XYZ file of C-alpha atoms in Angstrom:
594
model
C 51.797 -40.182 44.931
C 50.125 -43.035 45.110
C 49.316 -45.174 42.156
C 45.521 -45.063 41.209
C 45.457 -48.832 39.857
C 45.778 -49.906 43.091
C 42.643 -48.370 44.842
C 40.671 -50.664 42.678
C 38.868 -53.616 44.498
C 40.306 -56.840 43.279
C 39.631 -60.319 44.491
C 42.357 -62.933 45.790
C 40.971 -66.435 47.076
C 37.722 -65.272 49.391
C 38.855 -61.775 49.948
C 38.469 -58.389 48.593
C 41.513 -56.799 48.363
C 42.289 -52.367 47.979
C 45.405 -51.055 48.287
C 47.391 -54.040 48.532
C 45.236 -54.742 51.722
C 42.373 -56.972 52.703
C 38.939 -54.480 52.061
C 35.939 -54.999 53.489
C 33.025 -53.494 51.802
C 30.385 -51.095 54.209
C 28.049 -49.858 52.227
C 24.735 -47.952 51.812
C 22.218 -48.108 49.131
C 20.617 -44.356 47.858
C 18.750 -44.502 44.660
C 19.775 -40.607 43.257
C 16.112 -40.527 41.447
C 14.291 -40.877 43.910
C 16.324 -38.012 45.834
C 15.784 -34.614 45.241
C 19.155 -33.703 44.053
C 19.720 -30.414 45.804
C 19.259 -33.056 49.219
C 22.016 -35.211 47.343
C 24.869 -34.241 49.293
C 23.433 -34.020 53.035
C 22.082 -38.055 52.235
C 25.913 -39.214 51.012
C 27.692 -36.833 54.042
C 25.501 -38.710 56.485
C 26.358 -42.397 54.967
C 29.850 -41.087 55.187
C 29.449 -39.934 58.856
C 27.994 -43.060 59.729
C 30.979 -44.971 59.050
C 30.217 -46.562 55.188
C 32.971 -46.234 52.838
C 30.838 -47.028 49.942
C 27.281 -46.189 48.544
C 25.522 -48.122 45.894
C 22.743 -47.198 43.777
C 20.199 -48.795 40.901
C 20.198 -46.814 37.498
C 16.924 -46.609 36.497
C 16.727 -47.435 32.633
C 12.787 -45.991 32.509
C 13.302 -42.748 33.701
C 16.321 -42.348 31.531
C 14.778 -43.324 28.298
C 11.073 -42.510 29.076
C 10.426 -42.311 24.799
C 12.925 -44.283 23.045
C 15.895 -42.794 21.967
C 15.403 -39.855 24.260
C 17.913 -39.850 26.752
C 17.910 -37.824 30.153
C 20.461 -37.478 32.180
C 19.466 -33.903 33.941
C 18.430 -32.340 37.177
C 17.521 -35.494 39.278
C 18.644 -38.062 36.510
C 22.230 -36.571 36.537
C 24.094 -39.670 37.595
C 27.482 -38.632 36.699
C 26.880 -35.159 39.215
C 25.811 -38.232 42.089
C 28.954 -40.327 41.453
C 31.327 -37.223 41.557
C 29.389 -36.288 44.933
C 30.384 -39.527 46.223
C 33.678 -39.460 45.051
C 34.135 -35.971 47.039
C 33.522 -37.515 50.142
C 35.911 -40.490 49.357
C 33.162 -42.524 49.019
C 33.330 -45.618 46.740
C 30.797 -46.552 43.975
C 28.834 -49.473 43.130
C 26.445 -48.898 39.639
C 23.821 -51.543 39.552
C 22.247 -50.624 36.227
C 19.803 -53.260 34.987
C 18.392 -53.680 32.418
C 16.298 -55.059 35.183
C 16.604 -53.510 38.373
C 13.025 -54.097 40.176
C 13.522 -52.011 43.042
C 9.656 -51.735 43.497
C 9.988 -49.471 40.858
C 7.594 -49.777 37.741
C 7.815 -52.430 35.379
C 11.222 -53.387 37.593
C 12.645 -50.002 36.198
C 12.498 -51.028 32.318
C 10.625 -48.627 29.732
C 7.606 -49.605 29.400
C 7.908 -49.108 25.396
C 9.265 -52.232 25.399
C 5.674 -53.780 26.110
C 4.644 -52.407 22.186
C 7.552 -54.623 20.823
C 4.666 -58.056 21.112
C 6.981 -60.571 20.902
C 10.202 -59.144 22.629
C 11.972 -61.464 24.955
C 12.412 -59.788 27.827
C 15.584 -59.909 30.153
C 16.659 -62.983 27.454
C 19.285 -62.654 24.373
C 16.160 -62.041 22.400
C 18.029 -59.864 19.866
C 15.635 -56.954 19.944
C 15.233 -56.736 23.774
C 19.347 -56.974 23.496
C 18.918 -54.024 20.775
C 17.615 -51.614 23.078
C 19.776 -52.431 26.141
C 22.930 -51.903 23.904
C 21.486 -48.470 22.677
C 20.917 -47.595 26.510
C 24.248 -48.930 28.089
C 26.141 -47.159 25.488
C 24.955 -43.954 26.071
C 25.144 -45.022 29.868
C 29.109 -46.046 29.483
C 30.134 -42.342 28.573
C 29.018 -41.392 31.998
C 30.508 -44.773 33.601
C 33.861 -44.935 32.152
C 35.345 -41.640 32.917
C 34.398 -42.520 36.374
C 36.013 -45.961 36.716
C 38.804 -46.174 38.725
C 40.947 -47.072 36.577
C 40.383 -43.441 34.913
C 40.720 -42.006 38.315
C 37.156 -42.000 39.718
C 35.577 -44.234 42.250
C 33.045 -46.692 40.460
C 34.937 -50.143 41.461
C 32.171 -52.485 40.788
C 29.026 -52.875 38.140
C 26.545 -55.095 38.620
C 25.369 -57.815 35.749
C 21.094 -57.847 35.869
C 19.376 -58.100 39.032
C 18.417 -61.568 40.956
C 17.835 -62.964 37.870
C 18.391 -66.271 39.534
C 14.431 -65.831 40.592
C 13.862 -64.781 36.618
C 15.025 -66.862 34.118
C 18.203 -69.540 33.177
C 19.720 -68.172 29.649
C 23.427 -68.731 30.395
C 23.921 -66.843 26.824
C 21.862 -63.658 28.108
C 24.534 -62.893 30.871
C 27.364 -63.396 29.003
C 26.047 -61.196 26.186
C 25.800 -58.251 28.973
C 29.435 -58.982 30.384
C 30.663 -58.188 26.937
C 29.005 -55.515 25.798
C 29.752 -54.031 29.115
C 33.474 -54.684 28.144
C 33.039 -53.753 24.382
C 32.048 -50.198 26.049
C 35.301 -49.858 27.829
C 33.897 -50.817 31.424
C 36.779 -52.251 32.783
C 35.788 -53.471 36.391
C 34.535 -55.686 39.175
C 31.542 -57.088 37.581
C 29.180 -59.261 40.090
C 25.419 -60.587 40.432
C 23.601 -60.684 43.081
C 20.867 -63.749 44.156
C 19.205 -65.028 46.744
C 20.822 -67.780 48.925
C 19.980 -70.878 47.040
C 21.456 -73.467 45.377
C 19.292 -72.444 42.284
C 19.162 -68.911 42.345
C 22.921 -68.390 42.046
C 23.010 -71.079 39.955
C 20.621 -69.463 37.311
C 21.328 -66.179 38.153
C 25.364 -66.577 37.905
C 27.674 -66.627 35.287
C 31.569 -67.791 34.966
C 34.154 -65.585 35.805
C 31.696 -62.975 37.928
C 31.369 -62.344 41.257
C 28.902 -64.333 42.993
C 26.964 -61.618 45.575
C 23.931 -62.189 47.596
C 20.739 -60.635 48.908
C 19.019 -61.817 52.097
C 17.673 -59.657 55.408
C 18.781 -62.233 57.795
C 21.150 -65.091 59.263
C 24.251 -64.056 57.554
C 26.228 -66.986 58.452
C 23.405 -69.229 57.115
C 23.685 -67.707 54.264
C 27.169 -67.438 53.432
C 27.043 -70.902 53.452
C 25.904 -71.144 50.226
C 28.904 -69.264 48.359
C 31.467 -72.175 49.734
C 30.075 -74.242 46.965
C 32.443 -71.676 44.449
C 35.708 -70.991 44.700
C 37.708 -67.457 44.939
C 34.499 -66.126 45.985
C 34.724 -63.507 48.792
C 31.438 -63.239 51.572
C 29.504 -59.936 49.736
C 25.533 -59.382 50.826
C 24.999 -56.708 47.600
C 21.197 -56.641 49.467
C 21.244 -56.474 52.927
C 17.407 -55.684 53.676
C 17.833 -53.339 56.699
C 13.936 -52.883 56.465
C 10.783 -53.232 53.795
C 8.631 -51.956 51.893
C 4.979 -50.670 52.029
C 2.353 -51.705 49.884
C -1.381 -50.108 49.710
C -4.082 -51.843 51.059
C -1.718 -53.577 53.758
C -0.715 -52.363 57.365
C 2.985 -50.695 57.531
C 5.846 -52.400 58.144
C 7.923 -51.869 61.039
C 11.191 -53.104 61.219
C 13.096 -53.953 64.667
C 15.412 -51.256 65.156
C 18.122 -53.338 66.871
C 18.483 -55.998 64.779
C 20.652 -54.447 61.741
C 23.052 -53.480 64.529
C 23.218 -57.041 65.450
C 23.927 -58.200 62.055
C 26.152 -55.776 61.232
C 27.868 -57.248 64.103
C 28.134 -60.495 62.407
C 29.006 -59.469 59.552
C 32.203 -58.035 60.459
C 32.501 -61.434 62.530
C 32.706 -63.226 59.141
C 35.006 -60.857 57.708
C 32.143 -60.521 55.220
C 31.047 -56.934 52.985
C 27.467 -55.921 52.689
C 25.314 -52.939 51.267
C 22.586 -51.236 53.587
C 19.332 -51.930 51.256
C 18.259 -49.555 52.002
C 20.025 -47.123 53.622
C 17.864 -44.458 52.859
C 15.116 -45.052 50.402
C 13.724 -41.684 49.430
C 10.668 -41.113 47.385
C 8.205 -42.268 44.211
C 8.239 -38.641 42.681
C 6.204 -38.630 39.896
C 4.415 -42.067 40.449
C 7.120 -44.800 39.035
C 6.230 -47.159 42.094
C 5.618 -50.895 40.983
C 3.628 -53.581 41.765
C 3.991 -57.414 43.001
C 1.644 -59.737 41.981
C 0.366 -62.924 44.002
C -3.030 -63.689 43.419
C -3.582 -60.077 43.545
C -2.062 -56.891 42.838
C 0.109 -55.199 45.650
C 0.981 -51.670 44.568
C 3.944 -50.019 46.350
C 3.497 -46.700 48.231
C 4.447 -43.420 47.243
C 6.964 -43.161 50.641
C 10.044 -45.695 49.532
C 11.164 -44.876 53.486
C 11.680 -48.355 53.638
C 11.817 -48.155 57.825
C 15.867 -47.102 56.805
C 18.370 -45.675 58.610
C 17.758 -42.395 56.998
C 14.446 -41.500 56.591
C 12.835 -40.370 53.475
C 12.883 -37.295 54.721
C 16.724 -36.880 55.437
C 16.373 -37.707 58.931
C 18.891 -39.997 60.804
C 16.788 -42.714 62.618
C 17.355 -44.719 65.986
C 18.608 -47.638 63.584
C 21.292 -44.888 61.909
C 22.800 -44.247 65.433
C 23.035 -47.724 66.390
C 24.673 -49.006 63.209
C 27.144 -45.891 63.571
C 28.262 -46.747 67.198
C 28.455 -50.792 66.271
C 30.702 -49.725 63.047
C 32.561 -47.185 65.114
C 33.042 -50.016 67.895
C 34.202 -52.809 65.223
C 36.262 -51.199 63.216
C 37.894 -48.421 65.730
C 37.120 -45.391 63.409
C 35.138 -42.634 64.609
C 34.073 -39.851 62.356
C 31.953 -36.483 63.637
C 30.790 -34.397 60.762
C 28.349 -31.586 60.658
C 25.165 -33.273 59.818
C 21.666 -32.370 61.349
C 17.832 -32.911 60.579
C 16.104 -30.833 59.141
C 13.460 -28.744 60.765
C 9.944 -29.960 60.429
C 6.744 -27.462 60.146
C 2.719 -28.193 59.914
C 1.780 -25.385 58.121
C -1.884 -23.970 58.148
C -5.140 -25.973 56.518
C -5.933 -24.804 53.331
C -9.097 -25.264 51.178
C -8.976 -25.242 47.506
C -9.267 -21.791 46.045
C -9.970 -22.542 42.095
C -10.942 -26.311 40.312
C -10.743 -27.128 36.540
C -12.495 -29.957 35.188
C -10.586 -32.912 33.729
C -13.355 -32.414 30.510
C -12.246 -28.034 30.357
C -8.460 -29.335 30.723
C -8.665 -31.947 28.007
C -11.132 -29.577 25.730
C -8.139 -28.726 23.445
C -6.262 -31.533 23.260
C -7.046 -33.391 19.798
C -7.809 -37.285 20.990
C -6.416 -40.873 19.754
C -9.356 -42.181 18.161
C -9.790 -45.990 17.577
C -12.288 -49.010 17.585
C -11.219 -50.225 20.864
C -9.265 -49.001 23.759
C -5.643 -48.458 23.581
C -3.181 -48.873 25.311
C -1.141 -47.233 28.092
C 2.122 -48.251 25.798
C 0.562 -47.308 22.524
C -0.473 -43.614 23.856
C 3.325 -43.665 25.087
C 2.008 -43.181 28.981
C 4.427 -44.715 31.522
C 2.983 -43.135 34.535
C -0.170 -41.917 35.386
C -3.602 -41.563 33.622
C -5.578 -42.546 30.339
C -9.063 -41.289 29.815
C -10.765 -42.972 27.635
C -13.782 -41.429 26.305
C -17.353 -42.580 24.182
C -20.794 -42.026 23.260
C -23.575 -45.008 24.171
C -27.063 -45.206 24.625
C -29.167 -46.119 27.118
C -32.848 -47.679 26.712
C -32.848 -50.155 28.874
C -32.417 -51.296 32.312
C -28.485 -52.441 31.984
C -25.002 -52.867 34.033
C -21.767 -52.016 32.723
C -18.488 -53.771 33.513
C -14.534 -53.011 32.926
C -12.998 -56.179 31.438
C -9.425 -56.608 31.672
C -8.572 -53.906 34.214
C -5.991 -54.599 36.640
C -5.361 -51.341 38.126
C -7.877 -48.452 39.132
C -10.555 -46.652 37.483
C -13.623 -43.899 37.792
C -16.455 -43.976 35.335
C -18.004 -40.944 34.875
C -21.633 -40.450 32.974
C -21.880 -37.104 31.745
C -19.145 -35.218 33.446
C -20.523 -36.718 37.093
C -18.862 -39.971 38.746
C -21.085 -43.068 38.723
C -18.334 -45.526 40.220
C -14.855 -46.545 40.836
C -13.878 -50.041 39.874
C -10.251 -51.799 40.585
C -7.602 -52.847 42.970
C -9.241 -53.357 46.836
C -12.608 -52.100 45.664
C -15.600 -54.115 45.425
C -17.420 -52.333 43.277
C -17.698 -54.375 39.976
C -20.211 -52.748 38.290
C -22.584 -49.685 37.203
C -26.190 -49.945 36.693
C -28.162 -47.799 34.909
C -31.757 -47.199 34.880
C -34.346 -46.751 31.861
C -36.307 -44.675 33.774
C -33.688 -42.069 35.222
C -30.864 -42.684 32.519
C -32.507 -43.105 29.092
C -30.890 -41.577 25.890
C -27.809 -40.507 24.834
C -25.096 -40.600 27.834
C -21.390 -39.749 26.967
C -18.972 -42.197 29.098
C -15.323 -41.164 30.560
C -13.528 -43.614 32.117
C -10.404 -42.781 33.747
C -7.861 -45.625 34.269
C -5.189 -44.842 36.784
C -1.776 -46.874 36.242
C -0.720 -47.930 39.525
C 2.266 -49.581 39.317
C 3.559 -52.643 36.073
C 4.791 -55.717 37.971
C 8.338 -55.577 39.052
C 9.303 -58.955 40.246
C 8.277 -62.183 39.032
C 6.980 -64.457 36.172
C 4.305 -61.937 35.370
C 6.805 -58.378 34.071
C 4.481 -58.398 30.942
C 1.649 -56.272 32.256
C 0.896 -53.515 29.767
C -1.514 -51.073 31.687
C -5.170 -50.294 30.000
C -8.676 -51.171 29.497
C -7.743 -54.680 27.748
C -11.346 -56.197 27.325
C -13.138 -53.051 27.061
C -16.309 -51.640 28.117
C -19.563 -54.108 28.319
C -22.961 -52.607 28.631
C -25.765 -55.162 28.828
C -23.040 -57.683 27.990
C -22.491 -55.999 24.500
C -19.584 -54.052 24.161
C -18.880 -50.445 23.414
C -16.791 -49.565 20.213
C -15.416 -46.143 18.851
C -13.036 -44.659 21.810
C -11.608 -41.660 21.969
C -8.320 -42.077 23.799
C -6.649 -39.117 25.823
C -3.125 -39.677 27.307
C -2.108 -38.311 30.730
C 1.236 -38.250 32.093
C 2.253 -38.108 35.790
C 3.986 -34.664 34.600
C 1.197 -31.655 34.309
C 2.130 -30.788 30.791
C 0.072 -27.379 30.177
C -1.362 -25.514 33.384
C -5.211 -26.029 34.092
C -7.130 -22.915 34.115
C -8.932 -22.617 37.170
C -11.904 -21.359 38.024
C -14.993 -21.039 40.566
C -15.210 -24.718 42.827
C -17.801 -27.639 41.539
C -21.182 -26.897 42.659
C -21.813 -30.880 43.285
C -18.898 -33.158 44.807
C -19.773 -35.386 41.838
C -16.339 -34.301 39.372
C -13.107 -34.734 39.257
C -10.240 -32.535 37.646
C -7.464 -30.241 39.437
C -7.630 -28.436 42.869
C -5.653 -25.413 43.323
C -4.203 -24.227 47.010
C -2.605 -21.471 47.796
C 0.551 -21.756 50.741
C 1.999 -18.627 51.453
C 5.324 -18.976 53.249
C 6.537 -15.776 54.909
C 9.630 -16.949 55.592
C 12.143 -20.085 54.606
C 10.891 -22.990 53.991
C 10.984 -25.968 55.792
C 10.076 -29.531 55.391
C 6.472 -30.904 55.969
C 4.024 -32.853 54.839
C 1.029 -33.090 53.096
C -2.029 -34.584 54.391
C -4.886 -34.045 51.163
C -7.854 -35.243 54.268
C -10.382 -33.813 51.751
C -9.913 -36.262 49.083
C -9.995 -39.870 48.256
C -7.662 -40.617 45.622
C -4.999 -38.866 43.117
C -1.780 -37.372 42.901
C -0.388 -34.044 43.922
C 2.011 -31.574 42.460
C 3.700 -29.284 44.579
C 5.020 -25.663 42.426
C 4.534 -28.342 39.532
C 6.525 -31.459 40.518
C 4.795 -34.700 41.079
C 5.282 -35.671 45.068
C 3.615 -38.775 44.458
C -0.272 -40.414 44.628
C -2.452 -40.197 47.296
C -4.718 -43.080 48.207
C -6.878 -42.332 51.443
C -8.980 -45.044 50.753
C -6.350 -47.582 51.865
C -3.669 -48.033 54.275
C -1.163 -47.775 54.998
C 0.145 -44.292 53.857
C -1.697 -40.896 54.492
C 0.926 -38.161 54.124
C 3.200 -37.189 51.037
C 6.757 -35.770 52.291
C 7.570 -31.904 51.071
C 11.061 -31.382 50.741
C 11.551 -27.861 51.817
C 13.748 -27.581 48.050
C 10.227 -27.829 46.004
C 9.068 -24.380 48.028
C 9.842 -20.959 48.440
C 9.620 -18.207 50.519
C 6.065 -16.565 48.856
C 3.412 -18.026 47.275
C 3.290 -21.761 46.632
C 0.918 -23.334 44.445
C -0.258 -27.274 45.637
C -2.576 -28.821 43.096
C -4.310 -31.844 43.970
C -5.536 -34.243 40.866
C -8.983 -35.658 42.091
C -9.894 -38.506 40.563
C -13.030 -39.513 42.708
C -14.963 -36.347 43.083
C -15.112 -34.966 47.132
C -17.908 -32.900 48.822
C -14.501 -31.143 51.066
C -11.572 -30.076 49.341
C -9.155 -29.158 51.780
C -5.656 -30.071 52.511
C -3.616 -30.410 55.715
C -0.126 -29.871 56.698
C 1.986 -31.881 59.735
C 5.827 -31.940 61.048
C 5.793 -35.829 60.799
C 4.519 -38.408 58.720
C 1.793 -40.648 59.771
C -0.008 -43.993 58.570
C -2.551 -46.367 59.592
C -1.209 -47.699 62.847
C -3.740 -51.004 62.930
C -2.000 -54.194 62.753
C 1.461 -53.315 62.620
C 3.729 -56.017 61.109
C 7.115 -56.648 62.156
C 10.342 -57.724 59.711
């Protein structure tokens, strides 16, 4: 029987080496949380039938540890179920596992608990910030470890911070992680992964790891760059075999032709490379992120990514021609049962009950304080804050939100009067002496839509910073109500808003007489929200900008029966109804090519 040391990836001169023979690395990033997990299986059988002999995913520290020193590791955070998956289709394992990750996910996959530590160094050996990522890799480790090879699973390599060549410099940082990886009992490959320049893997290396890079292009160009360090084999950790979406930006289409053709060169170079992403899945429950030049750019709900495998499941025009260039190259051809699934539009529905965010809230005891708080401070990651006051009107005045960065409705008396934020030009609300005088009471409710994930600019706590100005005076005494993605106590419904002027929950009604199948969601009635399908978050809607319209609905969140879809208005609508179709769709203007 063969020896299980010896299917561990090792390194001689500027090869990989398994099995006593030279190993080439074909791999295929999946993120597991962002992948329903009952759809686990069919994704990894499909990388498999493609060709890949590896799959590589992010562990995402915010999901994991979403109050600190609360760990989750269940239903669609079950890595350890994901890596034995992979290992049952003889599938190696890369772990890339932060701290840092970005991924477009929020806050670059970090809890955003962090932020209420004021002074904490982040991704540095600030020795709090290194506090909390010891406390999280060690409970990480005892799913790791049993899995290494060396213990007879299939996790060859781990992965030492993310491009922090485009980050930071602290030399001491890196090595800190190295060893308390090794003080764990992770006995591996360890590598980074940086752009291809001088500087990046200069500041984003460290002695004695494996120098990787990330590019979407010009592979031999690129590999020039790791001849500057010896005993270094060719590895792209981030081949980008398509993009992201943002909102407020037309969709990215990727040439379907030209990962083939680099794939083709790769295996010219005798190089290794990882599919990012090979098939990107979805932003359940709102944990997309944001980038940040000169403006906010929020990422979409859909984390397709134009990948070989589609969000949902399907294998793409780009799958089949990286399958018959691998199958060409390296003379293996594999045929297992894999299929898309079936697609259905089911019938329009309108909304058959409404609660009112003011009756859902009407029990819940508030945060009171001087001044708003905080997203961190309430202990909201994703999704809402409503922030709620008492003011006075006697005058002809305009109120103004200082210090938001992300999205929010203002509400007078139960009925919207605006909606300030990201690729809105409204920038304030006036109110009249005549038609407004006397006592008002004020909800405004701030939508988080995504912390920074890449760049200079990760400290980006989510609230109403500056406050509330009316008549350039500000507004004191708050009452602060916190509002996670998750629906954590089902909204009574009852008879629809007589004006379109509210917002709150919308309950439909989808009754399936027979299995299930995959669609998706189109809410055309509303403006802006989120939407919960037989209670799980699917994600935000934003039909006020492009590019995304639909929200993909696995057919493992319904049932045969009744289905309850609740859509979280945040605008107020005049028509709320939702439609149903057997294929995505976006805003087509202006396509952009990568």
């Amino acid at each position: 029987m063969q020896n299980e040391l010896t299917r561990q990836i090792t390194i001689n001169g500027r090869n990989f080496y398994k099995d006593g023979n030279i190993h080439c690395i074909h791999s295929g990033a999946v993120h597991y949380f962002r992948i329903l997990p009952e759809c686990w299986y069919d994704r990894l059988l499909k990388m498999k039938n493609c060709g890949l002999n590896a799959v590589e995913t992010y562990v995402c520290w915010s999901l994991h540890e979403r109050s600190e020193g609360v760990f989750d590791f269940k239903g669609r955070l079950d890595l350890g179920r994901f890596i034995d998956l992979a290992a049952s289709l003889d599938l190696d394992v890369i772990i890339r596992p932060g701290p840092y990750i970005c991924a477009e996910t929020d806050f670059g996959g970090m809890p955003s608990w962090l932020l209420n530590y004021k002074d904490i160094g982040l991704r540095s050996n600030d020795s709090v910030f290194m506090e909390k990522v010891s406390n999280y890799f060690g409970v990480l480790a005892e799913i790791i470890v049993p899995r290494l090879v060396k213990n007879g699973g299939r996790v060859q390599m781990i992965q030492i911070e993310n491009e922090y060549g485009s980050y930071g410099n602290d030399s001491e940082y890196k090595e800190s992680l190295v060893k308390l990886w090794k003080t764990l009992g992770v006995d591996t490959l360890f590598f980074t992964a940086d752009g291809a320049e001088y500087d990046m893997l200069q500041n984003g290396g460290t002695d004695g790891v494996l120098r990787a890079l990330t590019f979407g292009s010009r592979p031999t160009k690129n590999f020039e760059e790791l001849k500057r360090y010896p005993d270094q084999p060719a590895f792209c950790a981030e081949y980008w075999s398509g993009w992201f979406n943002t909102y407020g930006n037309d969709p990215y289409i990727c040439d379907p032709d030209k990962p083939c053709r680099e794939t083709d060169e790769f295996i010219d170079l005798g190089a290794s490379f990882n599919y990012y992403m090979f098939c990107g899945g979805t932003n359940y429950g709102m944990i997309n992120g944001a980038n940040f030049d000169n403006d906010y750019m929020f990422q979409t709900t859909s984390y397709d990514y134009n990948a070989p495998i589609s969000e949902a499941g399907d294998m793409t025009d780009k799958y089949y021609s990286i399958k018959e260039e691998l199958e060409k190259r390296t003379g293996k051809k594999i045929s297992l049962d894999v299929k898309n699934t079936e697609k259905k539009a089911y019938p329009s529905l309108k909304a058959s009950g409404f609660c009112e965010l003011k009756e859902y809230l009407a029990g819940d005891t508030p945060v009171k304080s001087a001044t708003p708080k905080s997203f961190e401070s309430l202990g909201v990651d994703f999704g809402y804050v409503y922030y709620s006051l008492d003011f006075d009107v006697w005058q002809d005045s305009e109120m103004k939100l200082m210090g938001l960065f992300d999205r929010a409705t203002i509400t007078v008396d139960g009925k919207v009067r605006g909606v300030m934020g990201q690729g809105l030009d409204c920038n304030v609300v006036r109110f009249s002496a005549e038609k407004d005088y006397g006592r008002r009471k004020l909800g405004v409710l701030v939508e988080n839509r995504g912390r920074c994930n890449y760049g200079p600019r990760l400290k980006d706590p989510k609230g109403l910073h500056g406050g509330v100005l009316l008549h350039d005076k500000f507004l004191m005494n708050y009452e602060n109500y916190p509002l996670r993605a998750e629906i954590n106590k089902k909204p009574i419904f009852g008879r629809l808003p007589e004006d379109s002027c509210r917002i709150g929950f919308y309950k439909f009604d989808l009754l399936i007489g027979e299995e299930p199948c995959d669609t998706f969601v189109y809410p055309s009635g509303f403006n802006n929200g989120c939407v919960y399908v037989n209670g799980t978050n699917i994600g935000r809607l934003c039909n006020c900008q492009p590019p995304q319209r639909t929200l993909y609905v696995a057919k493992e969140l319904l049932k045969k029966g009744e289905n309850e879809i609740i859509v979280f208005d945040t605008d107020g609508t005049d028509n709320p109804e939702i439609e149903f179709s057997d294929k995505p769709f976006y805003f087509e203007e202006g396509k952009k090519r990568v």
